[in-house]
Amino acid sequence: MPVNASLRFLGAARQVTGSCYLINLNQQQLLLDCGMVQGADQVREWHKFRFPFKPKDIDAVILSHAHIDHSGLLPLLVAKGFGGNIYCTPGTAELLPVLLKDSVNLYLKDLEWQNRKAARAGKKIYEPVMSLQDAERVSDLVRVLGYNKRAFPLQGVELEFADAGHILGSAIVQLWLKGKQAMKKLVFSGDLGNPATVLLPAPTEIDQADIVLMESTYGNRNHQPLDNTIEEFATALEQAYNDGGNVFMPAFALGRSQEILYYLALLHRQGRLKQRMVFLDSPMAISITKIYSEYLHRLEQDDLEKIGYRRGMTLEQLLPMLKLSQTVEDSMAINRVTQGAIIIAGSGMCNGGRIVHHLKHNLWKNTNHLIFVGFQARGTLGRRLVDGEKRVKIFGQDTVVKAKLHTIGGFSAHAGQTELVRWATAIGGTPEFYLVHGEPEAQQVLQEILAEAGIQAQIPEQGQQILF
């Protein structure tokens, strides 16, 4: 029986970032995520960006989690006329204001720099397309829904979140869509977590679905065992200490930074951390770490016991050599430390933030080490470095790459290929699968593996629409 609904793939189709899907049901428009494409020109040219729909016509937004590639366009959506409800989990609701304020601030600073450059050249300058007030208005529109609770965001729509185990507050979105003659269940995986990751549970298994949108970031490979990853991490840190330089770690402020602090606390407790200074050089990561600390007592206790956690302790207290670099002056002062330090700074893909300044001053020194602990999307500086480029441009200047590079994939907060297949095959019924959030090579490999398991998954194109 028809449900008289449609879904359009407006983002993260044949690419990892930019999550956005538009559902039309009973003459209502529902948006799943509203994320920013990372590593793309649109980030620096907001005045050219156009939504492929009218924001004021969107009736509600459902947000899987707070990462910017899933939430980053919400302030612009509000600025362009959206005024409906935004549904998310309590953890996401706490994290969202921190991330969106930071994102809009970066945009405004970037616009100011571009306008100064344009004015000197006699070219057109641009007014901001969004403001910090728009980011604040996003929070006003948020409606909190806990895991395993039901809500009715629109007529004919039932919503339930399940824990995705990816970051604090991350959710698998379950939607029951009722048309004139039938009901169908649509499941959006969001980002599925790596079961081996610390502090968070494994992704929830879903019992039944008719349509599944499943992420495929690591569809072509598995992560190495966590114990091996920790050993690789410890070895890289020891090499850096012996070489007499510093360690620079581009890390996402949300999730990855907190996990890395955990592993550093673990190595410290084991007596294996030789560095005597650890800088968390990211105001946003500092704010998020405080939020994580508030949730620690609710997280995986076995993981916490390994680092000597006692109720009421914070992540900062578990790592006594941790120094929080809030101000620009704090960050600049790190350049005077020439050895024996670990510097964790955003952004995680080196496409902005304080890490870029650190790379400018340190990438050309052969005593330093650069450790990548997260996915690097195409088009980012991080991806070019991981791919082995020996010269890169940083702030317009050619910079030779002499620092030793390490890529440690086992810390990923994304499910690997085996976990993706396990999650997919656990879903009952005969759902239609659509692979999203992945580069084409990874998606094609996962598609073949799923076919062997009896699942015929499709890889949608950007802008493609399906009817159901």
Short mmCIF file of C-alpha atoms in Angstrom, two decimals:
data_model
loop_
_atom_site.label_atom_id
_atom_site.label_comp_id
_atom_site.label_asym_id
_atom_site.label_seq_id
_atom_site.Cartn_x
_atom_site.Cartn_y
_atom_site.Cartn_z
CA MET A 1 0.00 0.00 0.00
CA PRO A 2 1.34 3.48 -0.79
CA VAL A 3 2.18 5.89 1.99
CA ASN A 4 2.33 8.95 -0.31
CA ALA A 5 5.70 10.09 0.94
CA SER A 6 9.06 10.92 -0.62
CA LEU A 7 12.63 11.32 0.50
CA ARG A 8 15.36 13.37 -1.20
CA PHE A 9 19.07 12.88 -0.58
CA LEU A 10 20.34 16.44 -0.20
CA GLY A 11 23.67 15.75 1.52
CA ALA A 12 26.16 13.04 2.46
CA ALA A 13 25.27 11.19 -0.75
CA ARG A 14 28.44 9.67 -2.23
CA GLN A 15 30.41 11.75 0.28
CA VAL A 16 30.99 11.60 4.01
CA THR A 17 29.87 15.00 5.26
CA GLY A 18 26.91 17.35 4.78
CA SER A 19 24.15 15.17 6.22
CA CYS A 20 20.70 16.32 5.03
CA TYR A 21 17.58 14.43 3.91
CA LEU A 22 14.15 15.88 3.13
CA ILE A 23 10.98 13.88 3.80
CA ASN A 24 7.64 14.97 2.32
CA LEU A 25 4.60 13.44 3.99
CA ASN A 26 0.97 14.59 3.99
CA GLN A 27 1.99 17.97 2.57
CA GLN A 28 4.48 18.42 5.41
CA GLN A 29 8.27 18.75 5.12
CA LEU A 30 10.56 17.08 7.64
CA LEU A 31 14.35 17.49 7.58
CA LEU A 32 16.69 14.76 8.84
CA ASP A 33 19.89 16.59 9.88
CA CYS A 34 21.08 19.89 8.47
CA GLY A 35 24.84 19.47 8.23
CA MET A 36 27.76 21.35 6.77
CA VAL A 37 29.97 19.94 4.00
CA GLN A 38 33.52 19.90 5.36
CA GLY A 39 36.45 20.59 3.08
CA ALA A 40 34.24 22.34 0.52
CA ASP A 41 34.27 25.89 -0.86
CA GLN A 42 30.80 26.61 0.55
CA VAL A 43 32.27 26.87 4.03
CA ARG A 44 34.15 30.00 3.00
CA GLU A 45 31.57 31.34 0.53
CA TRP A 46 28.34 31.37 2.46
CA HIS A 47 26.88 34.24 0.43
CA LYS A 48 26.69 31.89 -2.59
CA PHE A 49 25.01 29.06 -0.69
CA ARG A 50 21.35 28.25 -1.41
CA PHE A 51 19.22 25.60 0.27
CA PRO A 52 17.52 23.28 -2.24
CA PHE A 53 14.22 24.04 -0.45
CA LYS A 54 12.57 27.00 1.22
CA PRO A 55 13.62 27.03 4.89
CA LYS A 56 10.35 28.63 5.99
CA ASP A 57 8.48 25.66 4.47
CA ILE A 58 10.29 23.10 6.67
CA ASP A 59 7.91 22.05 9.45
CA ALA A 60 10.41 20.27 11.74
CA VAL A 61 14.01 19.06 11.94
CA ILE A 62 15.20 15.81 13.50
CA LEU A 63 18.86 15.85 14.49
CA SER A 64 20.85 12.63 14.87
CA HIS A 65 23.73 14.24 16.79
CA ALA A 66 25.70 17.43 17.30
CA HIS A 67 28.68 17.04 14.95
CA ILE A 68 28.89 20.02 12.59
CA ASP A 69 28.56 17.87 9.46
CA HIS A 70 25.11 16.94 10.82
CA SER A 71 24.07 20.21 12.49
CA GLY A 72 26.22 23.05 11.13
CA LEU A 73 23.65 24.61 8.77
CA LEU A 74 20.98 25.06 11.45
CA PRO A 75 21.87 28.72 12.18
CA LEU A 76 21.61 29.52 8.47
CA LEU A 77 18.34 27.60 8.24
CA VAL A 78 16.96 29.76 11.06
CA ALA A 79 18.35 32.94 9.49
CA LYS A 80 16.54 32.09 6.26
CA GLY A 81 13.16 31.70 7.93
CA PHE A 82 12.86 28.30 9.63
CA GLY A 83 10.88 28.46 12.86
CA GLY A 84 9.77 24.89 13.56
CA ASN A 85 10.83 22.45 16.26
CA ILE A 86 14.21 20.71 16.30
CA TYR A 87 14.14 17.28 17.97
CA CYS A 88 17.27 15.80 19.54
CA THR A 89 18.51 13.91 22.61
CA PRO A 90 19.46 15.61 25.90
CA GLY A 91 23.19 15.11 25.25
CA THR A 92 22.90 16.70 21.81
CA ALA A 93 20.91 19.60 23.24
CA GLU A 94 23.76 20.37 25.68
CA LEU A 95 26.49 20.13 23.06
CA LEU A 96 24.73 21.94 20.23
CA PRO A 97 25.06 25.56 21.51
CA VAL A 98 28.81 25.13 22.00
CA LEU A 99 29.40 23.82 18.49
CA LEU A 100 27.09 26.21 16.66
CA LYS A 101 28.42 29.30 18.44
CA ASP A 102 31.96 28.26 17.53
CA SER A 103 30.98 27.55 13.93
CA VAL A 104 29.24 30.89 13.43
CA ASN A 105 32.11 32.72 15.12
CA LEU A 106 34.55 31.14 12.67
CA TYR A 107 32.32 32.18 9.77
CA LEU A 108 32.09 35.79 11.00
CA LYS A 109 35.85 36.05 11.50
CA ASP A 110 36.45 34.55 8.08
CA LEU A 111 33.98 36.98 6.50
CA GLU A 112 35.67 39.91 8.22
CA TRP A 113 39.03 38.78 6.82
CA GLN A 114 37.59 38.32 3.32
CA ASN A 115 35.90 41.71 3.41
CA ARG A 116 39.13 43.48 4.44
CA LYS A 117 40.93 41.76 1.58
CA ALA A 118 38.13 42.68 -0.86
CA ALA A 119 38.02 46.30 0.31
CA ARG A 120 41.76 46.73 -0.30
CA ALA A 121 41.26 45.39 -3.82
CA GLY A 122 38.19 47.58 -4.46
CA LYS A 123 35.92 44.56 -4.71
CA LYS A 124 32.46 43.91 -3.30
CA ILE A 125 32.10 43.25 0.41
CA TYR A 126 29.33 41.12 1.90
CA GLU A 127 26.97 41.39 4.84
CA PRO A 128 26.77 38.35 7.14
CA VAL A 129 24.15 35.79 6.13
CA MET A 130 23.80 34.59 9.74
CA SER A 131 24.65 35.79 13.23
CA LEU A 132 25.32 34.53 16.73
CA GLN A 133 21.69 35.37 17.49
CA ASP A 134 20.66 32.81 14.87
CA ALA A 135 22.76 30.17 16.66
CA GLU A 136 21.03 31.10 19.92
CA ARG A 137 17.61 30.86 18.26
CA VAL A 138 18.43 27.27 17.29
CA SER A 139 18.59 26.40 20.99
CA ASP A 140 15.22 28.06 21.54
CA LEU A 141 13.68 25.72 18.96
CA VAL A 142 15.16 22.52 20.43
CA ARG A 143 12.76 19.93 21.83
CA VAL A 144 14.51 17.27 23.92
CA LEU A 145 13.58 13.60 23.59
CA GLY A 146 15.34 10.88 25.57
CA TYR A 147 16.32 7.49 24.20
CA ASN A 148 13.49 4.99 23.79
CA LYS A 149 10.79 7.64 24.25
CA ARG A 150 8.11 8.48 21.69
CA ALA A 151 7.26 11.88 20.23
CA PHE A 152 4.93 13.06 17.46
CA PRO A 153 6.76 15.86 15.66
CA LEU A 154 4.20 16.15 12.83
CA GLN A 155 0.85 14.72 11.86
CA GLY A 156 1.33 11.09 10.87
CA VAL A 157 4.92 10.97 12.18
CA GLU A 158 6.13 9.08 15.26
CA LEU A 159 9.75 9.48 16.40
CA GLU A 160 11.97 7.43 18.67
CA PHE A 161 15.72 7.76 19.29
CA ALA A 162 18.00 4.80 20.00
CA ASP A 163 21.61 5.11 21.20
CA ALA A 164 24.06 5.11 18.28
CA GLY A 165 27.14 4.88 20.56
CA HIS A 166 29.07 7.39 18.42
CA ILE A 167 29.40 10.47 20.65
CA LEU A 168 27.55 11.80 23.67
CA GLY A 169 23.89 12.08 22.68
CA SER A 170 24.24 10.43 19.26
CA ALA A 171 21.08 8.72 18.04
CA ILE A 172 19.70 6.29 15.54
CA VAL A 173 16.52 7.94 14.24
CA GLN A 174 13.42 5.75 13.97
CA LEU A 175 10.42 7.23 12.17
CA TRP A 176 6.99 5.70 11.70
CA LEU A 177 5.43 7.49 8.73
CA LYS A 178 1.67 7.11 8.35
CA GLY A 179 0.05 8.07 5.06
CA LYS A 180 -3.55 7.77 3.96
CA GLN A 181 -3.47 4.01 3.54
CA ALA A 182 -0.45 2.55 5.32
CA MET A 183 2.50 3.08 7.65
CA LYS A 184 6.19 2.54 6.99
CA LYS A 185 9.15 2.62 9.31
CA LEU A 186 12.21 4.58 8.20
CA VAL A 187 15.48 4.19 10.10
CA PHE A 188 18.39 6.60 9.76
CA SER A 189 21.53 5.23 11.38
CA GLY A 190 23.14 8.62 11.89
CA ASP A 191 26.78 7.82 12.65
CA LEU A 192 27.09 4.35 14.15
CA GLY A 193 29.69 4.05 16.89
CA ASN A 194 32.64 1.72 17.09
CA PRO A 195 31.76 -0.87 19.78
CA ALA A 196 35.42 -0.86 20.90
CA THR A 197 35.41 2.85 21.67
CA VAL A 198 35.59 3.92 25.31
CA LEU A 199 32.94 5.56 27.47
CA LEU A 200 29.97 4.79 25.17
CA PRO A 201 27.90 1.65 24.55
CA ALA A 202 27.70 -0.30 21.27
CA PRO A 203 25.08 0.92 18.77
CA THR A 204 21.54 -0.26 19.46
CA GLU A 205 20.26 -3.05 17.23
CA ILE A 206 17.01 -2.25 15.43
CA ASP A 207 14.36 -4.95 15.27
CA GLN A 208 12.51 -3.97 12.09
CA ALA A 209 12.42 -1.41 9.29
CA ASP A 210 11.03 -0.79 5.81
CA ILE A 211 13.64 1.76 4.69
CA VAL A 212 17.15 2.16 6.11
CA LEU A 213 19.61 5.00 5.50
CA MET A 214 22.93 3.61 6.74
CA GLU A 215 26.26 5.31 7.10
CA SER A 216 29.21 3.73 5.27
CA THR A 217 32.25 5.80 6.26
CA TYR A 218 34.38 2.71 6.91
CA GLY A 219 32.49 0.38 4.59
CA ASN A 220 35.69 -0.85 2.96
CA ARG A 221 37.75 -1.70 6.03
CA ASN A 222 37.82 -2.73 9.65
CA HIS A 223 39.60 -1.07 12.52
CA GLN A 224 42.47 -2.90 14.12
CA PRO A 225 41.88 -4.27 17.64
CA LEU A 226 41.84 -1.58 20.31
CA ASP A 227 44.77 -3.08 22.25
CA ASN A 228 46.90 -2.86 19.09
CA THR A 229 45.78 0.72 18.57
CA ILE A 230 46.78 1.73 22.09
CA GLU A 231 50.19 0.11 21.60
CA GLU A 232 50.65 1.94 18.29
CA PHE A 233 49.67 5.19 19.98
CA ALA A 234 52.05 4.63 22.89
CA THR A 235 54.90 3.78 20.49
CA ALA A 236 54.35 6.96 18.46
CA LEU A 237 54.37 9.06 21.63
CA GLU A 238 57.58 7.41 22.83
CA GLN A 239 59.28 7.97 19.45
CA ALA A 240 58.32 11.62 19.58
CA TYR A 241 59.73 11.97 23.10
CA ASN A 242 62.98 10.28 22.08
CA ASP A 243 63.29 12.53 19.02
CA GLY A 244 63.24 15.57 21.29
CA GLY A 245 60.24 17.27 19.74
CA ASN A 246 56.55 17.75 20.33
CA VAL A 247 53.45 15.82 19.29
CA PHE A 248 50.66 17.61 17.42
CA MET A 249 47.28 15.95 17.22
CA PRO A 250 44.47 17.38 15.09
CA ALA A 251 41.39 16.24 16.96
CA PHE A 252 37.71 16.92 16.68
CA ALA A 253 36.60 18.99 19.65
CA LEU A 254 33.59 16.76 20.18
CA GLY A 255 34.19 13.12 21.02
CA ARG A 256 37.69 12.48 19.77
CA SER A 257 39.42 14.99 22.04
CA GLN A 258 37.73 13.46 25.08
CA GLU A 259 38.66 9.92 23.99
CA ILE A 260 42.30 10.92 23.47
CA LEU A 261 42.39 12.47 26.94
CA TYR A 262 41.07 9.16 28.26
CA TYR A 263 43.83 7.16 26.54
CA LEU A 264 46.50 9.60 27.72
CA ALA A 265 45.13 9.21 31.27
CA LEU A 266 45.31 5.44 30.82
CA LEU A 267 48.96 5.57 29.68
CA HIS A 268 49.77 7.95 32.53
CA ARG A 269 48.23 5.57 35.07
CA GLN A 270 50.27 2.73 33.55
CA GLY A 271 53.46 4.84 33.87
CA ARG A 272 54.00 4.86 30.11
CA LEU A 273 53.46 8.54 29.30
CA LYS A 274 56.83 10.30 29.21
CA GLN A 275 55.59 13.71 28.12
CA ARG A 276 55.05 16.01 31.06
CA MET A 277 52.75 18.53 29.34
CA VAL A 278 49.49 17.94 27.52
CA PHE A 279 47.82 21.00 26.03
CA LEU A 280 44.15 20.96 25.10
CA ASP A 281 44.30 23.94 22.77
CA SER A 282 40.67 24.45 21.83
CA PRO A 283 38.11 26.55 23.70
CA MET A 284 35.32 24.44 22.21
CA ALA A 285 36.98 21.15 23.20
CA ILE A 286 37.47 22.53 26.72
CA SER A 287 33.77 23.40 26.99
CA ILE A 288 32.74 20.01 25.63
CA THR A 289 35.14 18.20 27.98
CA LYS A 290 33.36 19.88 30.89
CA ILE A 291 30.02 18.59 29.56
CA TYR A 292 31.47 15.09 29.17
CA SER A 293 32.78 15.30 32.74
CA GLU A 294 29.22 15.95 33.96
CA TYR A 295 28.10 12.74 32.24
CA LEU A 296 31.05 10.56 33.30
CA HIS A 297 29.21 8.79 36.10
CA ARG A 298 26.57 7.66 33.56
CA LEU A 299 29.09 6.25 31.08
CA GLU A 300 30.82 2.88 30.89
CA GLN A 301 32.14 2.18 34.40
CA ASP A 302 34.60 -0.53 33.35
CA ASP A 303 36.41 2.02 31.17
CA LEU A 304 36.44 4.61 33.94
CA GLU A 305 37.85 2.21 36.55
CA LYS A 306 40.91 1.61 34.35
CA ILE A 307 41.99 5.22 34.76
CA GLY A 308 41.25 5.42 38.48
CA TYR A 309 37.98 7.30 38.21
CA ARG A 310 36.08 8.09 41.40
CA ARG A 311 32.66 9.69 41.40
CA GLY A 312 32.88 13.44 41.02
CA MET A 313 36.24 13.45 39.21
CA THR A 314 36.65 15.22 35.88
CA LEU A 315 38.68 14.21 32.85
CA GLU A 316 41.10 17.02 33.66
CA GLN A 317 41.71 15.62 37.15
CA LEU A 318 42.46 12.19 35.73
CA LEU A 319 45.33 13.67 33.70
CA PRO A 320 47.30 15.96 36.05
CA MET A 321 49.70 17.30 33.40
CA LEU A 322 46.79 18.63 31.33
CA LYS A 323 46.86 22.34 30.59
CA LEU A 324 43.80 24.10 29.14
CA SER A 325 44.60 26.75 26.52
CA GLN A 326 41.57 29.00 26.39
CA THR A 327 42.87 32.24 24.90
CA VAL A 328 44.78 33.04 21.74
CA GLU A 329 47.66 34.15 23.96
CA ASP A 330 47.63 30.74 25.66
CA SER A 331 47.83 29.08 22.27
CA MET A 332 50.66 31.27 21.05
CA ALA A 333 52.63 30.59 24.22
CA ILE A 334 52.75 26.90 23.31
CA ASN A 335 55.18 27.78 20.51
CA ARG A 336 57.79 28.51 23.19
CA VAL A 337 57.64 24.86 24.29
CA THR A 338 60.09 23.07 21.98
CA GLN A 339 60.00 19.52 23.35
CA GLY A 340 58.21 17.08 25.62
CA ALA A 341 54.66 18.27 24.94
CA ILE A 342 51.50 16.88 23.38
CA ILE A 343 49.27 19.47 21.72
CA ILE A 344 45.67 18.53 20.94
CA ALA A 345 43.98 21.18 18.80
CA GLY A 346 41.16 21.55 16.31
CA SER A 347 40.07 21.30 13.72
CA GLY A 348 40.27 17.56 13.29
CA MET A 349 40.78 17.72 9.52
CA CYS A 350 43.19 20.70 9.67
CA ASN A 351 40.80 22.82 7.60
CA GLY A 352 40.79 25.61 10.17
CA GLY A 353 41.33 26.31 13.84
CA ARG A 354 44.46 26.53 15.98
CA ILE A 355 46.04 23.35 14.64
CA VAL A 356 46.76 25.14 11.35
CA HIS A 357 48.82 27.78 13.17
CA HIS A 358 50.74 25.05 14.98
CA LEU A 359 51.43 23.27 11.70
CA LYS A 360 52.72 26.49 10.17
CA HIS A 361 55.30 26.79 12.98
CA ASN A 362 56.15 23.11 13.39
CA LEU A 363 55.43 21.00 10.31
CA TRP A 364 58.86 21.73 8.82
CA LYS A 365 60.80 20.51 11.90
CA ASN A 366 61.97 16.89 11.68
CA THR A 367 61.94 16.43 15.47
CA ASN A 368 58.17 16.88 15.65
CA HIS A 369 55.50 14.25 15.17
CA LEU A 370 51.98 14.65 13.78
CA ILE A 371 49.45 12.02 14.82
CA PHE A 372 46.13 11.71 12.99
CA VAL A 373 43.47 9.94 15.02
CA GLY A 374 40.39 10.67 12.92
CA PHE A 375 38.94 10.49 9.42
CA GLN A 376 40.30 13.02 6.91
CA ALA A 377 37.80 14.00 4.21
CA ARG A 378 38.82 14.79 0.66
CA GLY A 379 39.69 18.42 0.07
CA THR A 380 41.09 19.02 3.56
CA LEU A 381 44.68 19.80 4.53
CA GLY A 382 44.64 16.75 6.79
CA ARG A 383 43.79 14.48 3.86
CA ARG A 384 46.62 15.94 1.74
CA LEU A 385 49.09 15.30 4.55
CA VAL A 386 47.83 11.75 5.11
CA ASP A 387 48.10 11.13 1.35
CA GLY A 388 51.81 12.00 1.57
CA GLU A 389 52.16 15.48 0.13
CA LYS A 390 55.64 16.80 0.93
CA ARG A 391 54.80 20.47 0.43
CA VAL A 392 51.56 22.17 1.42
CA LYS A 393 50.30 25.74 1.50
CA ILE A 394 49.46 27.10 4.93
CA PHE A 395 48.06 30.63 5.04
CA GLY A 396 49.30 31.06 1.49
CA GLN A 397 52.88 30.06 2.29
CA ASP A 398 54.64 26.96 0.98
CA THR A 399 55.57 24.71 3.88
CA VAL A 400 57.78 21.64 3.62
CA VAL A 401 56.60 18.56 5.52
CA LYS A 402 59.43 17.13 7.62
CA ALA A 403 57.57 16.16 10.77
CA LYS A 404 56.96 12.43 11.11
CA LEU A 405 53.35 11.47 10.39
CA HIS A 406 51.33 8.71 12.08
CA THR A 407 47.81 7.67 11.08
CA ILE A 408 46.08 5.69 13.80
CA GLY A 409 42.66 4.55 12.64
CA GLY A 410 41.68 2.28 15.51
CA PHE A 411 40.45 5.20 17.62
CA SER A 412 37.66 5.88 15.15
CA ALA A 413 34.26 6.52 16.67
CA HIS A 414 32.68 5.02 13.53
CA ALA A 415 31.74 1.39 13.13
CA GLY A 416 34.05 -0.62 10.87
CA GLN A 417 32.91 -2.82 8.02
CA THR A 418 32.17 -5.91 10.15
CA GLU A 419 30.14 -3.88 12.66
CA LEU A 420 28.19 -2.18 9.86
CA VAL A 421 27.27 -5.55 8.34
CA ARG A 422 26.35 -6.97 11.75
CA TRP A 423 24.08 -4.00 12.48
CA ALA A 424 22.42 -4.18 9.06
CA THR A 425 21.76 -7.92 9.13
CA ALA A 426 20.18 -7.70 12.59
CA ILE A 427 17.30 -5.60 11.23
CA GLY A 428 14.18 -7.66 10.71
CA GLY A 429 11.78 -7.49 7.79
CA THR A 430 12.86 -6.86 4.20
CA PRO A 431 14.01 -3.24 4.31
CA GLU A 432 15.33 -1.24 1.37
CA PHE A 433 18.89 -0.12 2.20
CA TYR A 434 20.49 3.11 1.03
CA LEU A 435 24.17 3.73 1.79
CA VAL A 436 25.02 7.29 2.80
CA HIS A 437 27.91 9.07 4.56
CA GLY A 438 30.71 7.42 2.64
CA GLU A 439 33.09 7.94 -0.23
CA PRO A 440 32.15 5.94 -3.36
CA GLU A 441 34.98 3.42 -3.01
CA ALA A 442 33.96 2.53 0.55
CA GLN A 443 30.29 2.34 -0.41
CA GLN A 444 30.89 0.03 -3.36
CA VAL A 445 32.88 -2.40 -1.23
CA LEU A 446 30.22 -2.38 1.49
CA GLN A 447 27.51 -2.85 -1.13
CA GLU A 448 29.23 -6.02 -2.34
CA ILE A 449 29.72 -7.36 1.21
CA LEU A 450 26.08 -6.69 2.07
CA ALA A 451 24.97 -8.47 -1.14
CA GLU A 452 26.83 -11.56 0.04
CA ALA A 453 24.78 -11.32 3.25
CA GLY A 454 21.55 -11.10 1.26
CA ILE A 455 21.04 -7.31 1.41
CA GLN A 456 20.75 -5.44 -1.89
CA ALA A 457 21.77 -1.93 -0.91
CA GLN A 458 21.58 1.09 -3.20
CA ILE A 459 24.01 4.00 -3.38
CA PRO A 460 21.92 7.14 -4.00
CA GLU A 461 23.05 10.16 -5.97
CA GLN A 462 23.00 13.69 -4.61
CA GLY A 463 19.52 15.09 -5.18
CA GLN A 464 17.96 11.68 -5.88
CA GLN A 465 14.37 11.20 -4.72
CA ILE A 466 12.66 7.97 -3.69
CA LEU A 467 8.93 7.45 -3.29
CA PHE A 468 7.25 5.20 -0.75
#
